[in-house]
C-alpha positions as a Python dict, from the first residue, in 0.01 Angstrom:
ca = {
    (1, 'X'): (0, 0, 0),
    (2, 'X'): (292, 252, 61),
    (3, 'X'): (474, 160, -264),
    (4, 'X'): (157, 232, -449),
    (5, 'X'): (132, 590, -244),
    (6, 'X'): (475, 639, -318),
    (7, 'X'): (444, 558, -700),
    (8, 'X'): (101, 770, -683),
    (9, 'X'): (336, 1099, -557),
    (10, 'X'): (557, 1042, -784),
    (11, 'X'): (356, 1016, -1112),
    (12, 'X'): (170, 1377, -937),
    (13, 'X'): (493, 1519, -924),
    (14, 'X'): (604, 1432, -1279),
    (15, 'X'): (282, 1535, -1395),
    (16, 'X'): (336, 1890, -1296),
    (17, 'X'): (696, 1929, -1405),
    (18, 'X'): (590, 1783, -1714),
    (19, 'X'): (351, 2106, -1730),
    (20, 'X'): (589, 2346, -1592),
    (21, 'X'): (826, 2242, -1843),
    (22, 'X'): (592, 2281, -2107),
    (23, 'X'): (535, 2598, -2011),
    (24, 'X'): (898, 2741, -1994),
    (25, 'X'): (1131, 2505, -2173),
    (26, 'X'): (1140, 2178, -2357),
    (27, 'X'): (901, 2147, -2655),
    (28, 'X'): (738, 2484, -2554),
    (29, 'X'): (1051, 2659, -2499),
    (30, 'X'): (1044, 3060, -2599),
    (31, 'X'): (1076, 3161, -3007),
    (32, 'X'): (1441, 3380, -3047),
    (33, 'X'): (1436, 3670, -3205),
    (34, 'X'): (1739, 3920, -3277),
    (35, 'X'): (1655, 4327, -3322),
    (36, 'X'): (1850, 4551, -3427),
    (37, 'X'): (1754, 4907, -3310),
    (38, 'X'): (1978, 5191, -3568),
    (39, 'X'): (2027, 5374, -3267),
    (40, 'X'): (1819, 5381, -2854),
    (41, 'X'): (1607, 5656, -2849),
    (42, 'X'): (1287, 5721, -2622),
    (43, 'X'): (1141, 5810, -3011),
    (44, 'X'): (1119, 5408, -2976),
    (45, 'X'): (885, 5333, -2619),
    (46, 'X'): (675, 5106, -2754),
    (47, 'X'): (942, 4895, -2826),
    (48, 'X'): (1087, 4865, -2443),
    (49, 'X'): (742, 4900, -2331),
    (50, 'X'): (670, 4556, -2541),
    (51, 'X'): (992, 4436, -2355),
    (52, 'X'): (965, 4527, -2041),
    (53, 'X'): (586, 4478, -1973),
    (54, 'X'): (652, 4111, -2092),
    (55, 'X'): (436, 4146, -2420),
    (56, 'X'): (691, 3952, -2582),
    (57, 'X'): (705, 3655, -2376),
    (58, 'X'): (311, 3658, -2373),
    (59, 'X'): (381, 3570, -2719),
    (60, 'X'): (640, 3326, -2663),
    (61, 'X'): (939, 3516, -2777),
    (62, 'X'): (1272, 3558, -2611),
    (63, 'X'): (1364, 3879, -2817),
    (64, 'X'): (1722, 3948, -2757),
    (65, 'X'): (1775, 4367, -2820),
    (66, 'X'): (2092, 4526, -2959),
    (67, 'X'): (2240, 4829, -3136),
    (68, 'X'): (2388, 4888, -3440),
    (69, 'X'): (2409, 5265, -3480),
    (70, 'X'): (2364, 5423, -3834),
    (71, 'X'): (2065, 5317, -4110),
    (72, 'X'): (2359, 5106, -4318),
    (73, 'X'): (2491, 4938, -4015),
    (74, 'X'): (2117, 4803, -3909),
    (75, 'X'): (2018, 4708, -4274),
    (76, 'X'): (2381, 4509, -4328),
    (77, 'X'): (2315, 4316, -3997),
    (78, 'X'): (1934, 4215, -4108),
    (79, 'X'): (2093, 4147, -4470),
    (80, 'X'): (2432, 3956, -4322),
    (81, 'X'): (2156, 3714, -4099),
    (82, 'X'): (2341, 3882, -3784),
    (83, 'X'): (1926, 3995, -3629),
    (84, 'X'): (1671, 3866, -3718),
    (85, 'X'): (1458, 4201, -3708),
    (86, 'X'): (1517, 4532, -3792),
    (87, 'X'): (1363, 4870, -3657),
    (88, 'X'): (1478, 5104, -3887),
    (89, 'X'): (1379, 5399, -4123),
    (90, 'X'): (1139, 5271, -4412),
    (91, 'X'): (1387, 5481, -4686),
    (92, 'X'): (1647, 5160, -4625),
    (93, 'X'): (1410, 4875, -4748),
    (94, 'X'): (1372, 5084, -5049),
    (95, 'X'): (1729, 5163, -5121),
    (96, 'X'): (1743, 4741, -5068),
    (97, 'X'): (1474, 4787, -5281),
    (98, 'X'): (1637, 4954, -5629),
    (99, 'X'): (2009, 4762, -5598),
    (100, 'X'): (1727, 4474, -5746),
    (101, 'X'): (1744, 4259, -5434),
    (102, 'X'): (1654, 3911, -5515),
    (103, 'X'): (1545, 3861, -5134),
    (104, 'X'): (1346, 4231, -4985),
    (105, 'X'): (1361, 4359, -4729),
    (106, 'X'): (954, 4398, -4595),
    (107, 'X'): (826, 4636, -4363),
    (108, 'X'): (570, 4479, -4123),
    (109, 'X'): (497, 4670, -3798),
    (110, 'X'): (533, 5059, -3836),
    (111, 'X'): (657, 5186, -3458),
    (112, 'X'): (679, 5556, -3525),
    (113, 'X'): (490, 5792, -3806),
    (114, 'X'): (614, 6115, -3760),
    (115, 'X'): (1007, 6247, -3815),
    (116, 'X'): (1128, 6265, -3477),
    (117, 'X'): (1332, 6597, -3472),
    (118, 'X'): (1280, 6924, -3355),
    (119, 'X'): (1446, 7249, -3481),
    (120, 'X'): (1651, 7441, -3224),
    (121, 'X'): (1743, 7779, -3200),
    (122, 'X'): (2071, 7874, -3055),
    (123, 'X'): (1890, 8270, -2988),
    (124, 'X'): (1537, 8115, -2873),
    (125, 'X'): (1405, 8502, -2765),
    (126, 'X'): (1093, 8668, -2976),
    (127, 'X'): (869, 8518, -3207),
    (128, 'X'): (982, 8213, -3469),
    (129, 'X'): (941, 8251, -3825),
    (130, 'X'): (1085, 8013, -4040),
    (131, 'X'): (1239, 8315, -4251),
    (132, 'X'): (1470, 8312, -3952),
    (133, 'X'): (1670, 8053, -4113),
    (134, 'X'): (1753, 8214, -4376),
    (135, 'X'): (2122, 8280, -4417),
    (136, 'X'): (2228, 8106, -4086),
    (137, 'X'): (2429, 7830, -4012),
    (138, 'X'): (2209, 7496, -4024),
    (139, 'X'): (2362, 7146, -3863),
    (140, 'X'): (2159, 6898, -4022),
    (141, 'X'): (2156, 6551, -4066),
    (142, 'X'): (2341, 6301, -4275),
    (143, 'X'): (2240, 6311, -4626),
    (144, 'X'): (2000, 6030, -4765),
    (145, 'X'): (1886, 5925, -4446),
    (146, 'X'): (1559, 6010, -4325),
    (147, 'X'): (1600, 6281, -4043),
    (148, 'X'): (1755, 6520, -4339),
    (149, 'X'): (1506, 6399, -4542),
    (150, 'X'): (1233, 6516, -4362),
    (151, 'X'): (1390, 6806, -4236),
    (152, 'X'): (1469, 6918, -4637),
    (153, 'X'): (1112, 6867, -4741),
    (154, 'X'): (953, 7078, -4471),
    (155, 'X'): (1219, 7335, -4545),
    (156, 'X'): (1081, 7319, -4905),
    (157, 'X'): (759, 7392, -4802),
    (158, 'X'): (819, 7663, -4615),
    (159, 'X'): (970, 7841, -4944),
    (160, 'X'): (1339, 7794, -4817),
    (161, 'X'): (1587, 7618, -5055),
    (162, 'X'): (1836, 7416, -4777),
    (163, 'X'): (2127, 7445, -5028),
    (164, 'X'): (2095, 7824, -5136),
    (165, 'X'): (1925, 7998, -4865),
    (166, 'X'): (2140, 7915, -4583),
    (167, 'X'): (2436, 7735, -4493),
    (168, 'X'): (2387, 7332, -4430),
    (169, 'X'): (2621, 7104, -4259),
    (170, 'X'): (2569, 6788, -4300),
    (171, 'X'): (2879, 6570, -4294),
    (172, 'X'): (2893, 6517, -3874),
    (173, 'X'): (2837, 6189, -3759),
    (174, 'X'): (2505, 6116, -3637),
    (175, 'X'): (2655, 6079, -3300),
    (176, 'X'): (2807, 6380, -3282),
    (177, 'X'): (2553, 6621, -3384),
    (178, 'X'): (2482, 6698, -3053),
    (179, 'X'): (2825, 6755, -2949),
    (180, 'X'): (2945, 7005, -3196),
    (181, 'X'): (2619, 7223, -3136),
    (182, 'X'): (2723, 7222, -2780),
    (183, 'X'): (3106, 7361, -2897),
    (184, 'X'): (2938, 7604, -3081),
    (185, 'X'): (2888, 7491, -3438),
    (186, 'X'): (2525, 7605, -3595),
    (187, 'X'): (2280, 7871, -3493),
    (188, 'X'): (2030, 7582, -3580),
    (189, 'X'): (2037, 7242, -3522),
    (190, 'X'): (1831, 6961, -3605),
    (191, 'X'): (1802, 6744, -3311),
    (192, 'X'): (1580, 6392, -3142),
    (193, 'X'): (1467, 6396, -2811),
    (194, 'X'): (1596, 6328, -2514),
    (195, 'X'): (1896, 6586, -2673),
    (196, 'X'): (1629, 6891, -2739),
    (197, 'X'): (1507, 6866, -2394),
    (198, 'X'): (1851, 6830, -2243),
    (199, 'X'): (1992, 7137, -2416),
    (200, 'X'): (1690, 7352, -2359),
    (201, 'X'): (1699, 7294, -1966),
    (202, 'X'): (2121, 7389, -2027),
    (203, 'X'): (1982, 7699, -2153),
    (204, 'X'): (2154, 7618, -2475),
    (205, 'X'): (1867, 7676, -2666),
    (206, 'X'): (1493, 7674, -2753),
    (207, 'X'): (1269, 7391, -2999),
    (208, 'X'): (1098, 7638, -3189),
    (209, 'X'): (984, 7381, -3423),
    (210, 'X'): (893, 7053, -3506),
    (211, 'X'): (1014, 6849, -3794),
    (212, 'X'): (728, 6544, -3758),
    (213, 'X'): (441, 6793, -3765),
    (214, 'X'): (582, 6999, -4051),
    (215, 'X'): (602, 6713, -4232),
    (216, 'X'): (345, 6491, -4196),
    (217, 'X'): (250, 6107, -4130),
    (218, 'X'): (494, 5849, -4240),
    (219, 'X'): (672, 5528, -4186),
    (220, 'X'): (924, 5695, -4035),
    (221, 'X'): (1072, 5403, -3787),
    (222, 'X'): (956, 5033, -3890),
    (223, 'X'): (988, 4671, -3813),
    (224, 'X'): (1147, 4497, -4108),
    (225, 'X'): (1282, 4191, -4209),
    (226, 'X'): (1382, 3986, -4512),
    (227, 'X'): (1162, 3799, -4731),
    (228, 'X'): (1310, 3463, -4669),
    (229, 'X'): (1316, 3521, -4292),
    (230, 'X'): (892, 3531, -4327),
    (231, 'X'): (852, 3234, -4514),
    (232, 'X'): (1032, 3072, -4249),
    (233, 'X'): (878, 3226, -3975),
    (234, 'X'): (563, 3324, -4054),
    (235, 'X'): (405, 3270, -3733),
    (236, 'X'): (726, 3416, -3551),
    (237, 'X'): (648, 3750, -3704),
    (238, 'X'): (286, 3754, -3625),
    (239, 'X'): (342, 3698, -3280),
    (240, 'X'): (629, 4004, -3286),
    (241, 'X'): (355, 4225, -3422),
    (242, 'X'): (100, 4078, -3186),
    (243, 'X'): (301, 4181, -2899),
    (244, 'X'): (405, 4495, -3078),
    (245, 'X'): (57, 4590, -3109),
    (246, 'X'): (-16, 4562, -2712),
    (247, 'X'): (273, 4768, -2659),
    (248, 'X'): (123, 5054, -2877),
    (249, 'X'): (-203, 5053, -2753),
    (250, 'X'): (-98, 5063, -2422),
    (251, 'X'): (146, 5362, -2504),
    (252, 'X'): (-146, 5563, -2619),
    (253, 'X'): (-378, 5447, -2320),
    (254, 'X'): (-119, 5587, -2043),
    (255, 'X'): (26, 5886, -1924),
    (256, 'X'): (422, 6036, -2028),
    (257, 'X'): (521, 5967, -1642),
    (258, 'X'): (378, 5576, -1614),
    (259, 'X'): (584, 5529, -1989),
    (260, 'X'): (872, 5710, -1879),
    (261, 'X'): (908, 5461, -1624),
    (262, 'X'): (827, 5129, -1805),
    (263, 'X'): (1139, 5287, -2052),
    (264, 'X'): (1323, 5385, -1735),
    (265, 'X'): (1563, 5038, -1729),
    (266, 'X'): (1674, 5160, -2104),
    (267, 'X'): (1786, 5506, -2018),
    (268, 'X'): (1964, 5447, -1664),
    (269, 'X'): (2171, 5744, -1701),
    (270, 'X'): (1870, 5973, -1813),
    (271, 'X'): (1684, 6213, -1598),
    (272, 'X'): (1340, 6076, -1542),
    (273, 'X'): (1240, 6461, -1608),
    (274, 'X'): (1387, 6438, -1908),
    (275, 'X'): (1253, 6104, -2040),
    (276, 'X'): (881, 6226, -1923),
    (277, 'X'): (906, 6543, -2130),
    (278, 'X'): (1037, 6364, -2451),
    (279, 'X'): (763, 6150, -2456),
    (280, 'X'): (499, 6391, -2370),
    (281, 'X'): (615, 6607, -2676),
    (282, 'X'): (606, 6287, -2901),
    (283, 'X'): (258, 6165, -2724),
    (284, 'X'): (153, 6519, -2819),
    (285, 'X'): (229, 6547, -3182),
    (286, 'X'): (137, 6180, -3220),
    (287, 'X'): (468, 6063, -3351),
    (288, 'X'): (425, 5645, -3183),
    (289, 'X'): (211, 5529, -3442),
    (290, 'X'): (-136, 5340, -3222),
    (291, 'X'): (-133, 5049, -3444),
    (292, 'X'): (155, 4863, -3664),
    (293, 'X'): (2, 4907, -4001),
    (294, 'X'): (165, 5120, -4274),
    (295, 'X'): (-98, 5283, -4495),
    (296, 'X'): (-88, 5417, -4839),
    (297, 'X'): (-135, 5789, -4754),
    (298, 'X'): (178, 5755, -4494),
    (299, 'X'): (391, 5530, -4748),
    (300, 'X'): (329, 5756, -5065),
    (301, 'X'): (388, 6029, -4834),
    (302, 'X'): (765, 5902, -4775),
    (303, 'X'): (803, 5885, -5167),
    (304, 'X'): (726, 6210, -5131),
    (305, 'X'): (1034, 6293, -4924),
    (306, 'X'): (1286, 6080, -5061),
    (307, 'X'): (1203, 6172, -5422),
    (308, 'X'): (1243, 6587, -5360),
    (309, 'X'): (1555, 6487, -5223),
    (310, 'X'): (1669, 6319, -5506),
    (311, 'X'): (1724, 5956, -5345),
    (312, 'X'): (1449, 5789, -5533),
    (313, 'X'): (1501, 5564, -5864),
    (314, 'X'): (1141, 5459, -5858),
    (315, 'X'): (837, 5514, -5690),
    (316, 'X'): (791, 5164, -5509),
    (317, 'X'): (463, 5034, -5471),
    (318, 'X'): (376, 4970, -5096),
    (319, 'X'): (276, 4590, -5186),
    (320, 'X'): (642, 4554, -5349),
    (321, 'X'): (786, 4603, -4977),
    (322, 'X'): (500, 4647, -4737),
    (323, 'X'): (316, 4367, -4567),
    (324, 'X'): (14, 4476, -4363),
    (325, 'X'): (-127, 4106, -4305),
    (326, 'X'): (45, 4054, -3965),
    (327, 'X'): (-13, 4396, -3817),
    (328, 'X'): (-417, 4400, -3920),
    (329, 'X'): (-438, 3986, -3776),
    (330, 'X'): (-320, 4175, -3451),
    (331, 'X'): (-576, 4412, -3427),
    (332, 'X'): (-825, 4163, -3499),
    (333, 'X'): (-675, 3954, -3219),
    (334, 'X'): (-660, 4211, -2932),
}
């Protein structure tokens, strides 16, 4: 009678181990995934919001994060097989795009749809008119890539040639924009947040503009990845975008200070002050897009852009490089 009792505990207890495994190893072990961010930017919450309020491993993902600063870098990594995913500007799937890639490069959850600069003023006193520009010294972006895209096109539009009426810079580093403002270089600079708020509570100057309301929705920042990679992993990416979706939704549901501090474990050496009022001035102009779907106003929108700046062949076709399927299965799912 004991050795059955003792065989009956034992078959209970390998019961739920067997469950427990299945639940976080063995045959239902978490899905890897690779991302490559280009660069870590609060412009990107929902992301570590989908990471750190465990939206990922609701979807059975074990999404391993990295960063490979500059557009080139990030696209060569998804292209080399080094990640998996890519969050990126759209502009480098379509430069994939026209080299006549045998294997594209789709977009499939859009993150952010607004440019994510603001203009600075060095003198940040009286009044702004964009006529202030005029014949001043301008530190822009790099050329090609989406920030000086953007940042050309609303220039444009505001009657002001960037190569004629003032004086552009734009052959600093990415990563050092900030830097040679701060030495002194440009009575205008084109900058992302948390950098705008930073320098404006240094009293180094004032935002007196933004870049993503000037110039509109589009798939400014977007989760991409290679052909191949989704007829592999078809169900992978759904449940990415799945999680991405809860991510977003809960973004726009909550307040700058309760994101600011989901983000918090990503920007250690930020002021929470700091993170709070960079995402209250992208919650406010809308630039985290609610949902991951790219539409055809936003994407013919960014043909726009790229082809006044010269960097367009072709105007692509969204279903050439776009695949909504995943992101509009997650809203259907929520």
């Amino acid at each position: 009678m004991k050795r059955q009792k003792w065989w009956g505990l034992a078959l209970s207890m390998l019961l739920v181990c067997g469950v427990a495994l299945a639940g976080c190893g063995g045959g239902g072990s978490a899905t890897k995934v690779k991302i490559g961010e280009v660069t870590r930017s609060i412009f990107y919450a929902p992301q570590y919001v989908a990471l750190e309020k465990g939206f990922f491993k609701e979807e059975g993902l074990d999404v391993e994060l990295q960063t490979t600063p500059g557009g080139d870098k990030t696209m060569t990594a998804l292209l080399s097989g080094a990640i998996d995913v890519a969050l990126v500007g759209s502009e480098t799937s379509i430069y994939v795009y026209q080299q006549g890639s045998e294997d594209p490069v789709i977009n499939f959850g859009q993150l952010t749809q607004t440019d994510g600069t603001f203009l600075m003023a060095r003198d940040g006193s009286g009044a702004f008119d964009w006529n202030n520009v005029k014949g001043k010294v301008f530190l822009g972006q790099r050329k090609g890539g989406m920030p000086q895209m953007a940042g050309e096109f609303t220039l444009n539009k505001k009657g002001i040639d960037p190569h004629g009426d003032l004086e552009l810079i734009q052959n600093i580093d990415f990563a050092n924009i900030a830097s040679a403002y701060a030495s002194g270089t440009g009575e205008f600079v084109q900058l992302f947040e948390p950098q705008a708020s930073i320098f404006e509570k240094e009293g180094r100057g004032k935002v007196v503009a933004s870049f993503g309301v000037e110039s509109g929705h589009l798939p400014y920042t977007v989760f991409m990845t290679k052909q191949s990679y989704i007829d592999k992993h078809d169900a992978t990416v759904q449940k990415f975008t799945n999680a991405l979706y809860k991510a977003q939704q809960w973004v726009d549901a909550n307040t700058p200070e309760d994101i600011a501090d989901a983000i918090m474990p990503y920007f250690k050496d930020s002021d929470r002050d700091i993170v709070v009022s960079s995402v209250k001035r992208y919650k406010e102009q809308g630039s985290y897009a609610t949902d991951p779907i790219v539409d055809d106003a936003e994407w013919n929108n960014l043909l726009d852009v790229m082809d006044q700046a010269g960097e367009l062949k072709e105007r692509v076709a969204p279903e050439k490089i776009v695949n909504n399927t995943f992101a509009e299965k997650a809203k259907l799912a929520k």
